[in-house]
Amino acid sequence: MQLFPCPFCGPRDETEFHYGGDAGNARPDGTEVPTERWAEYLYLRSNPKGSAREVWVHMTCSEFFVMERDTVTHKVLSSTALGGEHAA
Amino acid sequence: MTRSYSALSLFKEGLAGQTGWKPAWRSPEAKPAYDAIVIGGGGHGLATAYYLAKNHNITRVAVLEKGWIGGGNTGRNTTVVRSNYYYPESVALYGLAHRLYEGLSKDLNYNVMLSQRGMVNLCHSTGEMEIGARTVNAMQINGIDAELLSPDDVRRVAPIYNFSADARFPVFGGIWQGRAGTARHDAVAWGYARAASRLGVDIIQNCEITDFIIEGGRCRGVQTSRGAIRADRIGMAVAGHSSVLAAKAGFRLPINSYALQACVSEPVKPILDTVVLSPGTGVYVSQSDKGEIVIGGGLDRIPSYAQRGNLPTLETVIAGVLEMFPIFGQLKLMRQWAGIVDVVPDSSPIIGESPLPGLFLNCGWGTGGFKAIPAGGTLLAQLLASGKHNDISRPFDLDRFASGRLIDEAAGSGIAH
Ligand SMILES: Cc1cc2nc3c(=O)[nH]c(=O)nc-3n(C[C@H](O)[C@H](O)[C@H](O)COP(=O)(O)OP(=O)(O)OC[C@H]3O[C@@H](n4cnc5c(N)ncnc54)[C@H](O)[C@@H]3O)c2cc1C
Ligand SMILES: [Zn+2]
């Protein structure tokens, strides 16, 4: 069983967390968004082997945050509150 | 050159102390150029090479595999073969695969041990029974064998299921496909490898693709751990590693990689002669020809390239098995393992040209591509040979994510994915 660090609650059981997608995948703005851009936002993923920046939610406290993680070793590199910087 | 397998050759080798068998496929050095290259020596890659040679007479073909053939998901799956899908597009695809599977041992002169023992998807409530009736109707309209089972019918095909009055997942009936069953997964890889090799295909193992050769905006070959190899038509069937290679080719895919686990018990006497899937527990079970109980479940909860699986999911699966079959509480687990699968938002595969011209995709099979190997191979071979889709592969092109014509088969699997 792995522990994930919620920036608000500290280390908690992995089953309390839900994966929310690539960090930095900002929703396109405006009315003139081309179809390809929508498809990219909705479906295309980086899916890296190794270091990944991802959005997660801690279901018990409902907070969303960014976790940097290695997808091969599952080592957590950082965990930070989602302060509007998810576009980065 | 390997010889044909027959009753006579078995008998002769029996007399000769089994000393005359030759390797089943050649292991040549890679040539600098081919007419077509297939990346990935899993079932889909090997089948593609075989059908390129057999159906299209293109025999200057190399299959390049970073490890050993069948060492990916093809050798790690729970071996279930079925075509009980809902949408016409999926039925055309998996139906083609199922028909080819039925003739495969003969076609390849290699026993893939297809065992059509039937499969039941259980229904645990009146609501699920209504959905079950709808699924059976859809399957029958699409020309697939399907039957709606009563609780008594289920008792007949799986008498050891937990039918007790206080069962958490009582049986209201089930969806039955009699032609479904299992096949020997390694044999599918080895059979295609042998048959392709006999037609002249070069199978190169321990050959990892590290980059693509791109000239004039087209894919012209690959860089490998054994040097550059060129071809103007390249097919890629690398399952959970599709995004990794796509990144090298300069594009992204609608794929997340997850570990999918399975486990087997010690072998016991025959006790379960069909495949049983319960959407309630998210678990499916069959008994192997050796007697092991083969257990599969849903995806891990965390995107991952760690080919081992995690404990919470295994616990859920085992809890589900014991709920379904209390009698299995006595069994010891022998092995647990995982494969990295390529999960697509609509749970349907991607077959078609990639954003890099000359590079064609066969991926996104996720948790269910073993049953599809003969069709995936046929269709990628046709794309490589002609550059064009046929009617069966067309709906599975990458362009469906921009056009919105998704083929949402999440229900077709019956487990969470
Ligand atoms: C536990 C488990 C249970 C499953 N159960 C079932 C089931 O019951 N029924 C069913 O239909 N399906 C099932 N599946 C899914 C099925 O196994 C896969 O969809 C199918 O095997 C995919 O075949 P493939 O040939 O595309 O991929 P693979 O067999 O994974 O082959 C891909 C190959 O590409 C190679 N490769 C990767 N990167 C490179 C590179 N850079 N260079 C060269 N080679 C590379 C890999 O080494 C690998 O050998 C299951 C999967 C798992 C993991
Ligand atoms: Zn929290």
Coordinates of C-alpha atoms and ligand atoms in Angstrom, one line a residue:
Chain A
M1 CA 0.0 0.0 0.0
Q2 CA 1.4 3.4 -1.0
L3 CA 1.0 6.7 0.9
F4 CA 0.3 9.8 -1.2
P5 CA 0.9 13.3 0.3
C6 CA -2.1 15.5 0.3
P7 CA -0.8 19.1 0.7
F8 CA -3.6 19.7 3.2
C9 CA -3.9 16.4 5.1
G10 CA -0.4 15.0 4.8
P11 CA 0.4 11.4 3.9
R12 CA -2.7 9.2 3.3
D13 CA -3.6 5.9 1.9
E14 CA -3.5 5.8 -1.9
T15 CA -7.1 4.5 -2.1
E16 CA -8.3 7.9 -0.9
F17 CA -7.0 9.6 -4.1
H18 CA -8.3 9.9 -7.6
Y19 CA -6.3 10.7 -10.7
G20 CA -7.5 13.9 -12.5
G21 CA -5.3 14.2 -15.7
D22 CA -2.3 16.0 -17.0
A23 CA -1.3 19.2 -15.1
G24 CA -1.3 22.2 -17.4
N25 CA -4.1 21.0 -19.7
A26 CA -6.1 24.3 -19.6
R27 CA -9.6 24.4 -21.0
P28 CA -9.6 26.4 -24.3
D29 CA -11.3 29.8 -24.0
G30 CA -13.7 31.7 -26.2
T31 CA -16.1 30.8 -29.0
E32 CA -13.7 30.4 -31.9
V33 CA -12.0 27.2 -30.6
P34 CA -11.2 24.9 -33.6
T35 CA -12.4 21.3 -33.4
E36 CA -8.8 20.0 -33.3
R37 CA -8.0 22.1 -30.2
W38 CA -11.1 20.8 -28.4
A39 CA -10.1 17.2 -29.3
E40 CA -6.6 17.9 -28.0
Y41 CA -7.9 19.3 -24.7
L42 CA -10.5 16.5 -24.2
Y43 CA -8.5 13.5 -25.3
L44 CA -4.8 13.8 -26.0
R45 CA -2.5 13.0 -23.2
S46 CA 1.3 13.2 -22.6
N47 CA 1.3 9.8 -20.7
P48 CA 5.0 10.0 -20.0
K49 CA 7.1 7.1 -18.9
G50 CA 9.1 8.5 -16.0
S51 CA 8.5 12.0 -14.4
A52 CA 4.9 13.2 -14.7
R53 CA 3.0 16.3 -13.5
E54 CA -0.6 15.4 -12.7
V55 CA -3.7 16.7 -11.1
W56 CA -5.1 14.6 -8.3
V57 CA -8.0 14.9 -5.9
H58 CA -7.9 13.8 -2.3
M59 CA -11.4 12.4 -2.1
T60 CA -11.7 12.7 1.7
C61 CA -11.1 16.4 1.8
S62 CA -12.1 17.2 -1.8
E63 CA -9.0 19.2 -2.5
F64 CA -7.4 19.2 -6.0
F65 CA -3.6 19.4 -6.1
V66 CA -0.6 18.9 -8.4
M67 CA 1.6 15.8 -7.8
E68 CA 4.9 15.2 -9.5
R69 CA 5.5 11.5 -9.7
D70 CA 7.6 8.9 -11.5
T71 CA 5.3 6.6 -13.4
V72 CA 7.8 3.8 -13.4
T73 CA 9.0 3.8 -9.7
H74 CA 5.9 5.5 -8.3
K75 CA 8.2 7.7 -6.3
V76 CA 6.5 11.0 -5.4
L77 CA 8.7 14.1 -6.1
S78 CA 6.4 16.9 -5.0
S79 CA 2.9 17.7 -4.0
T80 CA 1.5 21.3 -4.2
A81 CA -1.8 23.0 -3.8
L82 CA -3.5 23.9 -7.0
G83 CA -3.3 27.7 -6.8
G84 CA -4.5 28.6 -10.3
E85 CA -1.1 27.5 -11.6
H86 CA -2.5 24.3 -13.2
A87 CA -2.1 26.1 -16.6
A88 CA 1.7 25.9 -16.1
Chain B
M1 CA 13.4 -24.4 -42.5
T2 CA 11.0 -25.8 -40.0
R3 CA 8.8 -28.7 -40.9
S4 CA 5.0 -29.0 -40.7
Y5 CA 3.6 -30.4 -37.5
S6 CA 1.5 -33.5 -38.0
A7 CA 0.5 -36.8 -36.3
L8 CA 3.2 -38.5 -38.4
S9 CA 6.0 -36.0 -37.4
L10 CA 5.0 -36.3 -33.7
F11 CA 5.2 -40.1 -34.0
K12 CA 8.5 -40.1 -35.8
E13 CA 10.0 -37.7 -33.2
G14 CA 8.7 -39.9 -30.5
L15 CA 10.7 -42.8 -31.9
A16 CA 13.7 -40.6 -32.4
G17 CA 13.7 -39.4 -28.8
Q18 CA 12.5 -35.8 -29.8
T19 CA 16.0 -35.0 -31.1
G20 CA 15.0 -33.8 -34.6
W21 CA 12.9 -30.7 -33.9
K22 CA 14.3 -27.4 -35.3
P23 CA 13.8 -23.9 -33.9
A24 CA 10.3 -22.7 -34.8
W25 CA 11.4 -19.4 -36.4
R26 CA 14.6 -18.1 -37.9
S27 CA 16.7 -15.5 -36.0
P28 CA 18.5 -13.6 -38.8
E29 CA 20.6 -10.4 -38.6
A30 CA 18.6 -7.3 -39.4
K31 CA 19.0 -6.0 -43.0
P32 CA 19.5 -2.3 -43.6
A33 CA 16.2 -1.9 -45.4
Y34 CA 12.8 -3.6 -45.8
D35 CA 9.6 -3.0 -47.7
A36 CA 7.8 -2.8 -44.3
I37 CA 8.7 -2.7 -40.7
V38 CA 6.5 -3.8 -37.8
I39 CA 7.4 -2.4 -34.4
G40 CA 6.5 -4.7 -31.5
G41 CA 6.6 -8.5 -31.4
G42 CA 3.4 -9.1 -29.6
G43 CA 0.4 -10.9 -31.1
H44 CA -0.7 -7.9 -33.2
G45 CA 2.8 -7.2 -34.6
L46 CA 3.5 -10.8 -35.5
A47 CA 0.0 -11.3 -37.0
T48 CA 0.5 -8.1 -39.1
A49 CA 3.8 -9.5 -40.5
Y50 CA 2.1 -12.9 -41.2
Y51 CA -0.8 -11.3 -43.1
L52 CA 1.5 -8.9 -45.0
A53 CA 3.2 -12.0 -46.4
K54 CA 0.2 -14.2 -46.8
N55 CA -2.6 -11.8 -47.9
H56 CA -0.5 -9.2 -49.7
N57 CA 2.6 -11.1 -50.8
I58 CA 4.9 -8.5 -49.1
T59 CA 7.7 -10.7 -47.6
R60 CA 10.6 -8.3 -47.2
V61 CA 9.3 -7.5 -43.7
A62 CA 10.9 -7.2 -40.3
V63 CA 9.3 -7.4 -36.9
L64 CA 11.4 -5.5 -34.4
E65 CA 10.9 -6.4 -30.7
K66 CA 12.8 -4.8 -27.8
G67 CA 12.6 -7.9 -25.6
W68 CA 11.4 -11.3 -26.6
I69 CA 8.3 -12.0 -28.7
G70 CA 5.2 -12.5 -26.7
G71 CA 6.9 -10.9 -23.6
G72 CA 4.4 -8.0 -23.5
N73 CA 0.7 -8.2 -22.9
T74 CA 0.2 -11.1 -25.3
G75 CA 2.0 -13.4 -22.9
R76 CA 0.5 -11.8 -19.8
N77 CA -3.3 -11.9 -20.4
T78 CA -6.0 -14.1 -19.1
T79 CA -6.6 -15.7 -22.6
V80 CA -10.3 -15.0 -23.0
V81 CA -11.5 -14.9 -26.6
R82 CA -15.1 -13.6 -27.3
S83 CA -17.0 -11.3 -29.5
N84 CA -20.0 -10.2 -27.3
Y85 CA -19.8 -6.5 -28.1
Y86 CA -22.6 -4.0 -28.5
Y87 CA -21.9 -1.6 -31.4
P88 CA -22.0 -2.8 -35.0
E89 CA -18.5 -1.4 -35.6
S90 CA -17.1 -3.5 -32.7
V91 CA -19.0 -6.5 -33.8
A92 CA -17.5 -6.3 -37.3
L93 CA -14.0 -6.1 -35.8
Y94 CA -14.2 -8.6 -33.0
G95 CA -16.4 -10.9 -35.1
L96 CA -13.7 -11.0 -37.8
A97 CA -11.1 -11.9 -35.1
H98 CA -13.3 -14.6 -33.6
R99 CA -13.9 -16.3 -37.0
L100 CA -10.2 -16.2 -37.8
Y101 CA -9.4 -17.7 -34.4
E102 CA -11.7 -20.6 -35.2
G103 CA -9.5 -21.5 -38.1
L104 CA -6.2 -20.3 -36.8
S105 CA -4.6 -23.6 -35.6
K106 CA -5.2 -25.0 -39.1
D107 CA -4.1 -21.8 -40.9
L108 CA -0.8 -21.6 -38.9
N109 CA -0.2 -25.3 -38.6
Y110 CA 0.2 -24.6 -34.9
N111 CA -2.2 -25.6 -32.1
V112 CA -3.3 -22.4 -30.4
M113 CA -5.5 -24.5 -28.1
L114 CA -8.7 -22.6 -28.8
S115 CA -11.2 -23.9 -26.3
Q116 CA -14.8 -22.7 -26.9
R117 CA -16.1 -23.5 -23.5
G118 CA -18.6 -20.6 -23.5
M119 CA -18.8 -17.5 -21.3
V120 CA -21.5 -16.1 -19.1
N121 CA -21.8 -12.4 -18.1
L122 CA -23.9 -12.5 -14.9
C123 CA -26.8 -10.2 -14.2
H124 CA -27.3 -9.4 -10.5
S125 CA -30.6 -7.4 -10.5
T126 CA -33.8 -6.9 -12.6
G127 CA -32.2 -3.8 -14.0
E128 CA -29.1 -5.7 -15.1
M129 CA -31.4 -8.4 -16.6
E130 CA -33.1 -5.7 -18.8
I131 CA -29.7 -4.4 -20.0
G132 CA -28.7 -8.1 -20.5
A133 CA -31.8 -8.7 -22.8
R134 CA -30.9 -5.5 -24.7
T135 CA -27.3 -6.7 -25.2
V136 CA -28.4 -10.2 -26.3
N137 CA -30.8 -8.6 -28.8
A138 CA -28.1 -6.3 -30.1
M139 CA -25.7 -9.2 -30.5
Q140 CA -28.2 -11.4 -32.3
I141 CA -29.2 -8.5 -34.7
N142 CA -25.5 -8.1 -35.5
G143 CA -25.2 -11.8 -36.3
I144 CA -23.3 -12.9 -33.1
D145 CA -24.4 -16.0 -31.1
A146 CA -26.0 -14.9 -27.9
E147 CA -28.5 -16.2 -25.4
L148 CA -30.2 -14.9 -22.3
L149 CA -29.8 -17.3 -19.5
S150 CA -32.3 -17.9 -16.6
P151 CA -31.0 -18.4 -13.0
D152 CA -31.4 -22.2 -13.6
D153 CA -29.4 -22.0 -16.8
V154 CA -26.6 -20.2 -14.9
R155 CA -26.8 -22.9 -12.2
R156 CA -26.3 -25.5 -14.9
V157 CA -23.2 -23.8 -16.5
A158 CA -21.5 -22.6 -13.2
P159 CA -22.9 -24.8 -10.3
I160 CA -20.2 -23.7 -7.9
Y161 CA -21.2 -20.0 -8.0
N162 CA -22.5 -18.6 -4.7
F163 CA -26.3 -19.2 -5.1
S164 CA -26.9 -19.0 -1.3
A165 CA -29.9 -16.9 -0.1
D166 CA -27.6 -14.3 1.5
A167 CA -25.2 -13.9 -1.5
R168 CA -24.2 -10.3 -2.0
F169 CA -24.5 -10.7 -5.8
P170 CA -27.5 -12.9 -6.4
V171 CA -28.0 -14.3 -9.9
F172 CA -31.0 -13.0 -11.9
G173 CA -29.6 -14.5 -15.1
G174 CA -26.8 -14.0 -17.6
I175 CA -25.7 -13.2 -21.1
W176 CA -24.3 -16.3 -22.7
Q177 CA -21.9 -16.6 -25.7
G178 CA -21.3 -20.3 -26.5
R179 CA -18.5 -19.7 -29.0
A180 CA -16.5 -17.7 -26.4
G181 CA -13.7 -19.4 -24.6
T182 CA -9.9 -19.3 -24.2
A183 CA -6.8 -19.9 -26.3
R184 CA -3.2 -20.5 -25.3
H185 CA -1.7 -17.0 -25.4
D186 CA 2.0 -17.9 -25.9
A187 CA 1.0 -20.3 -28.7
V188 CA -0.7 -17.4 -30.6
A189 CA 2.5 -15.4 -30.6
W190 CA 4.7 -18.5 -31.4
G191 CA 2.3 -19.8 -34.1
Y192 CA 2.2 -16.4 -35.9
A193 CA 6.0 -16.1 -35.5
R194 CA 6.6 -19.5 -37.0
A195 CA 4.2 -19.0 -39.9
A196 CA 5.5 -15.5 -40.7
S197 CA 9.1 -16.7 -40.5
R198 CA 8.3 -19.6 -42.9
L199 CA 7.0 -17.0 -45.4
G200 CA 10.3 -15.0 -45.2
V201 CA 9.6 -12.4 -42.5
D202 CA 12.6 -11.5 -40.3
I203 CA 11.9 -11.6 -36.6
I204 CA 14.5 -9.6 -34.7
Q205 CA 14.4 -9.8 -31.0
N206 CA 16.4 -7.6 -28.5
C207 CA 16.0 -4.7 -30.9
E208 CA 14.6 -1.6 -29.3
I209 CA 13.3 1.3 -31.4
T210 CA 14.9 4.5 -30.0
D211 CA 13.9 7.0 -32.6
F212 CA 12.3 7.5 -36.0
I213 CA 14.0 8.6 -39.3
I214 CA 11.9 11.4 -40.6
E215 CA 12.7 12.9 -44.1
G216 CA 10.6 15.3 -46.1
G217 CA 7.9 15.1 -43.4
R218 CA 7.5 11.3 -43.8
C219 CA 8.6 8.4 -41.7
R220 CA 11.4 6.6 -43.6
G221 CA 12.7 4.2 -41.0
V222 CA 13.8 3.7 -37.4
Q223 CA 16.8 4.0 -35.2
T224 CA 17.3 0.9 -33.1
S225 CA 19.7 -0.5 -30.5
R226 CA 21.1 -2.4 -33.5
G227 CA 21.4 0.6 -35.8
A228 CA 19.3 2.3 -38.4
I229 CA 16.7 0.2 -40.4
R230 CA 14.8 1.8 -43.2
A231 CA 11.4 1.2 -44.7
D232 CA 8.8 3.5 -46.2
R233 CA 5.9 1.8 -44.5
I234 CA 6.1 1.3 -40.7
G235 CA 3.4 -0.2 -38.5
M236 CA 3.5 0.1 -34.7
A237 CA 1.8 -2.3 -32.3
V238 CA 3.5 -1.6 -28.9
A239 CA 0.4 -1.6 -26.6
G240 CA 1.2 0.2 -23.3
H241 CA 4.3 1.9 -24.8
S242 CA 2.4 3.7 -27.7
S243 CA 2.7 7.1 -26.1
V244 CA 6.4 6.7 -25.6
L245 CA 7.0 6.0 -29.3
A246 CA 4.4 8.6 -30.4
A247 CA 6.4 11.2 -28.4
K248 CA 9.6 10.3 -30.4
A249 CA 7.5 10.6 -33.6
G250 CA 6.3 14.1 -32.5
F251 CA 2.7 13.6 -31.6
R252 CA 0.4 12.7 -28.7
L253 CA -2.3 10.0 -28.5
P254 CA -5.6 9.8 -26.5
I255 CA -4.0 7.1 -24.3
N256 CA -3.2 6.6 -20.7
S257 CA -1.1 3.6 -19.6
Y258 CA -2.2 1.6 -16.6
A259 CA -1.2 -1.7 -15.1
L260 CA -3.7 -4.5 -15.4
Q261 CA -3.2 -7.4 -13.1
A262 CA -4.0 -11.1 -13.1
C263 CA -3.3 -14.1 -10.9
V264 CA -3.6 -17.8 -10.9
S265 CA -4.1 -20.4 -8.2
E266 CA -2.4 -23.8 -7.8
P267 CA -3.8 -26.3 -10.2
V268 CA -6.8 -28.3 -9.1
K269 CA -9.1 -30.9 -10.7
P270 CA -11.6 -29.7 -13.2
I271 CA -14.3 -27.7 -11.4
L272 CA -15.2 -24.8 -13.7
D273 CA -15.7 -25.5 -17.4
T274 CA -16.7 -22.0 -18.6
V275 CA -15.7 -18.4 -18.3
V276 CA -17.7 -16.5 -15.7
L277 CA -17.7 -12.7 -15.4
S278 CA -19.5 -10.7 -12.8
P279 CA -20.0 -6.9 -13.3
G280 CA -20.9 -6.7 -9.6
T281 CA -17.5 -7.8 -8.4
G282 CA -15.6 -6.6 -11.5
V283 CA -14.0 -10.0 -11.7
Y284 CA -13.8 -12.8 -14.2
V285 CA -12.6 -16.4 -13.8
S286 CA -11.8 -19.5 -15.8
Q287 CA -9.9 -22.7 -15.3
S288 CA -6.8 -23.3 -17.4
D289 CA -6.2 -26.6 -19.1
K290 CA -3.6 -27.3 -16.4
G291 CA -6.2 -26.8 -13.7
E292 CA -5.2 -23.4 -12.4
I293 CA -8.0 -20.9 -11.6
V294 CA -7.2 -17.9 -13.7
I295 CA -8.4 -14.6 -12.2
G296 CA -8.7 -11.2 -13.8
G297 CA -10.3 -7.9 -12.8
G298 CA -10.3 -4.2 -13.4
L299 CA -7.5 -1.8 -14.1
D300 CA -5.2 -0.4 -11.4
R301 CA -6.3 3.0 -10.2
I302 CA -3.1 4.9 -11.0
P303 CA -1.6 5.6 -14.4
S304 CA 1.6 3.5 -14.4
Y305 CA 4.4 1.9 -16.3
A306 CA 5.4 -0.3 -13.3
Q307 CA 4.8 -3.8 -14.6
R308 CA 3.8 -5.3 -11.3
G309 CA 0.4 -4.0 -10.2
N310 CA -0.6 -2.7 -6.8
L311 CA -2.1 -4.3 -3.7
P312 CA -5.4 -2.5 -3.2
T313 CA -6.6 -3.6 -6.6
L314 CA -5.5 -7.2 -6.0
E315 CA -7.3 -7.2 -2.7
T316 CA -10.5 -6.1 -4.4
V317 CA -10.2 -8.8 -7.0
I318 CA -9.6 -11.6 -4.5
A319 CA -12.5 -10.3 -2.3
G320 CA -14.7 -10.5 -5.4
V321 CA -13.6 -14.0 -6.3
L322 CA -14.4 -15.3 -2.8
E323 CA -17.8 -13.6 -3.0
M324 CA -18.5 -15.4 -6.3
F325 CA -17.0 -18.7 -5.4
P326 CA -16.7 -19.3 -1.7
I327 CA -15.3 -22.8 -2.5
F328 CA -12.1 -21.1 -3.8
G329 CA -11.3 -19.9 -0.2
Q330 CA -9.1 -23.0 0.1
L331 CA -6.9 -22.2 -2.9
K332 CA -3.4 -21.0 -2.7
L333 CA -2.3 -18.3 -5.2
M334 CA 0.7 -19.3 -7.2
R335 CA 1.5 -16.1 -9.2
Q336 CA 0.4 -12.5 -9.6
W337 CA 1.7 -10.2 -12.4
A338 CA 0.7 -7.2 -14.5
G339 CA 1.0 -5.9 -18.0
I340 CA 0.9 -2.2 -19.1
V341 CA -2.2 -1.6 -21.2
D342 CA -3.1 1.4 -23.4
V343 CA -6.4 2.8 -22.3
V344 CA -8.5 5.0 -24.6
P345 CA -11.4 7.2 -23.5
D346 CA -14.0 5.2 -25.5
S347 CA -12.4 1.8 -24.8
S348 CA -12.0 1.0 -28.5
P349 CA -8.7 0.5 -30.4
I350 CA -7.0 2.9 -32.7
I351 CA -6.2 1.6 -36.2
G352 CA -5.0 3.9 -38.9
E353 CA -2.3 6.3 -40.2
S354 CA -0.6 8.4 -37.5
P355 CA -0.1 12.1 -37.8
L356 CA 3.4 11.2 -39.2
P357 CA 2.8 10.0 -42.7
G358 CA 4.1 6.5 -43.4
L359 CA 3.7 5.5 -39.7
F360 CA 0.6 3.4 -39.0
L361 CA -1.0 2.6 -35.6
N362 CA -2.5 -0.5 -34.1
C363 CA -2.9 0.4 -30.4
G364 CA -5.4 1.3 -27.7
W365 CA -6.6 -2.3 -27.2
G366 CA -6.4 -1.7 -23.5
T367 CA -7.6 -4.6 -21.4
G368 CA -9.1 -6.6 -24.3
G369 CA -6.8 -7.0 -27.4
F370 CA -5.8 -10.6 -27.2
K371 CA -9.2 -11.7 -28.6
A372 CA -8.6 -9.2 -31.5
I373 CA -5.1 -10.3 -32.6
P374 CA -6.1 -11.9 -35.9
A375 CA -8.2 -8.9 -36.9
G376 CA -5.7 -6.3 -35.7
G377 CA -3.0 -8.1 -37.8
T378 CA -5.3 -8.4 -40.9
L379 CA -6.3 -4.7 -40.8
L380 CA -2.8 -3.2 -40.1
A381 CA -1.4 -5.4 -42.9
Q382 CA -4.0 -4.1 -45.3
L383 CA -3.2 -0.5 -44.2
L384 CA 0.5 -1.0 -44.7
A385 CA 0.0 -2.7 -48.1
S386 CA -2.5 -0.3 -49.6
G387 CA -2.2 2.8 -47.4
K388 CA -6.0 2.7 -47.2
H389 CA -8.6 1.6 -44.6
N390 CA -11.0 -1.2 -45.3
D391 CA -14.6 -0.8 -44.0
I392 CA -13.9 -2.6 -40.8
S393 CA -10.9 -0.5 -39.7
R394 CA -12.2 2.9 -40.9
P395 CA -14.4 3.7 -37.8
F396 CA -11.3 3.1 -35.6
D397 CA -9.2 5.8 -37.1
L398 CA -7.6 8.5 -34.9
D399 CA -9.8 11.1 -36.5
R400 CA -12.8 9.9 -34.5
F401 CA -11.6 12.0 -31.5
A402 CA -11.9 15.2 -33.5
S403 CA -15.1 14.2 -35.3
G404 CA -16.8 13.0 -32.1
R405 CA -17.7 9.6 -33.6
L406 CA -16.6 7.6 -30.6
I407 CA -17.3 3.9 -30.2
D408 CA -17.9 3.8 -26.5
E409 CA -17.5 0.1 -25.7
A410 CA -16.9 0.5 -22.0
A411 CA -19.9 -1.7 -21.4
G412 CA -18.6 -4.4 -23.8
S413 CA -15.9 -5.4 -21.4
G414 CA -18.2 -5.7 -18.4
I415 CA -15.4 -4.6 -16.1
A416 CA -14.2 -1.2 -15.1
H417 CA -11.8 0.3 -17.6
Ligands
LIG1 C1 -3.4 -9.1 -17.0 C2 -4.0 -8.9 -18.4 C3 -5.1 -9.7 -18.8 C4 -5.7 -9.5 -20.0 N1 -6.7 -10.4 -20.4 C5 -7.2 -10.4 -21.7 C6 -8.2 -11.3 -22.1 O1 -8.6 -12.2 -21.3 N2 -8.7 -11.2 -23.3 C7 -8.2 -10.3 -24.2 O2 -8.7 -10.2 -25.3 N3 -7.3 -9.4 -23.9 C8 -6.7 -9.4 -22.6 N4 -5.7 -8.5 -22.2 C9 -5.3 -7.5 -23.2 C10 -4.3 -8.1 -24.2 O3 -3.3 -8.9 -23.6 C11 -3.6 -7.0 -25.1 O4 -4.6 -6.1 -25.5 C12 -2.9 -7.6 -26.2 O5 -2.0 -8.6 -25.8 C13 -2.1 -6.6 -27.0 O6 -1.3 -7.2 -27.9 P1 -0.2 -6.3 -28.6 O7 0.5 -7.2 -29.6 O8 -0.7 -5.1 -29.1 O9 0.8 -5.9 -27.4 P2 2.0 -6.7 -26.6 O10 1.8 -8.1 -26.6 O11 2.2 -6.0 -25.3 O12 3.2 -6.4 -27.6 C14 3.8 -5.2 -27.7 C15 5.3 -5.4 -27.8 O13 6.0 -4.2 -28.2 C16 7.3 -4.2 -27.6 N5 7.8 -2.9 -27.6 C17 7.4 -1.8 -26.8 N6 8.2 -0.8 -27.0 C18 9.1 -1.1 -28.0 C19 10.2 -0.4 -28.6 N7 10.6 0.8 -28.3 N8 10.9 -1.1 -29.6 C20 10.6 -2.4 -29.9 N9 9.6 -3.1 -29.3 C21 8.9 -2.4 -28.4 C22 7.0 -4.8 -26.3 O14 8.2 -5.4 -25.7 C23 6.0 -5.9 -26.5 O15 6.5 -7.2 -26.7 C24 -5.2 -8.6 -21.0 C25 -4.0 -7.9 -20.6 C26 -3.4 -8.0 -19.3 C27 -2.2 -7.2 -19.0
ZN2 ZN -6.6 16.0 1.8

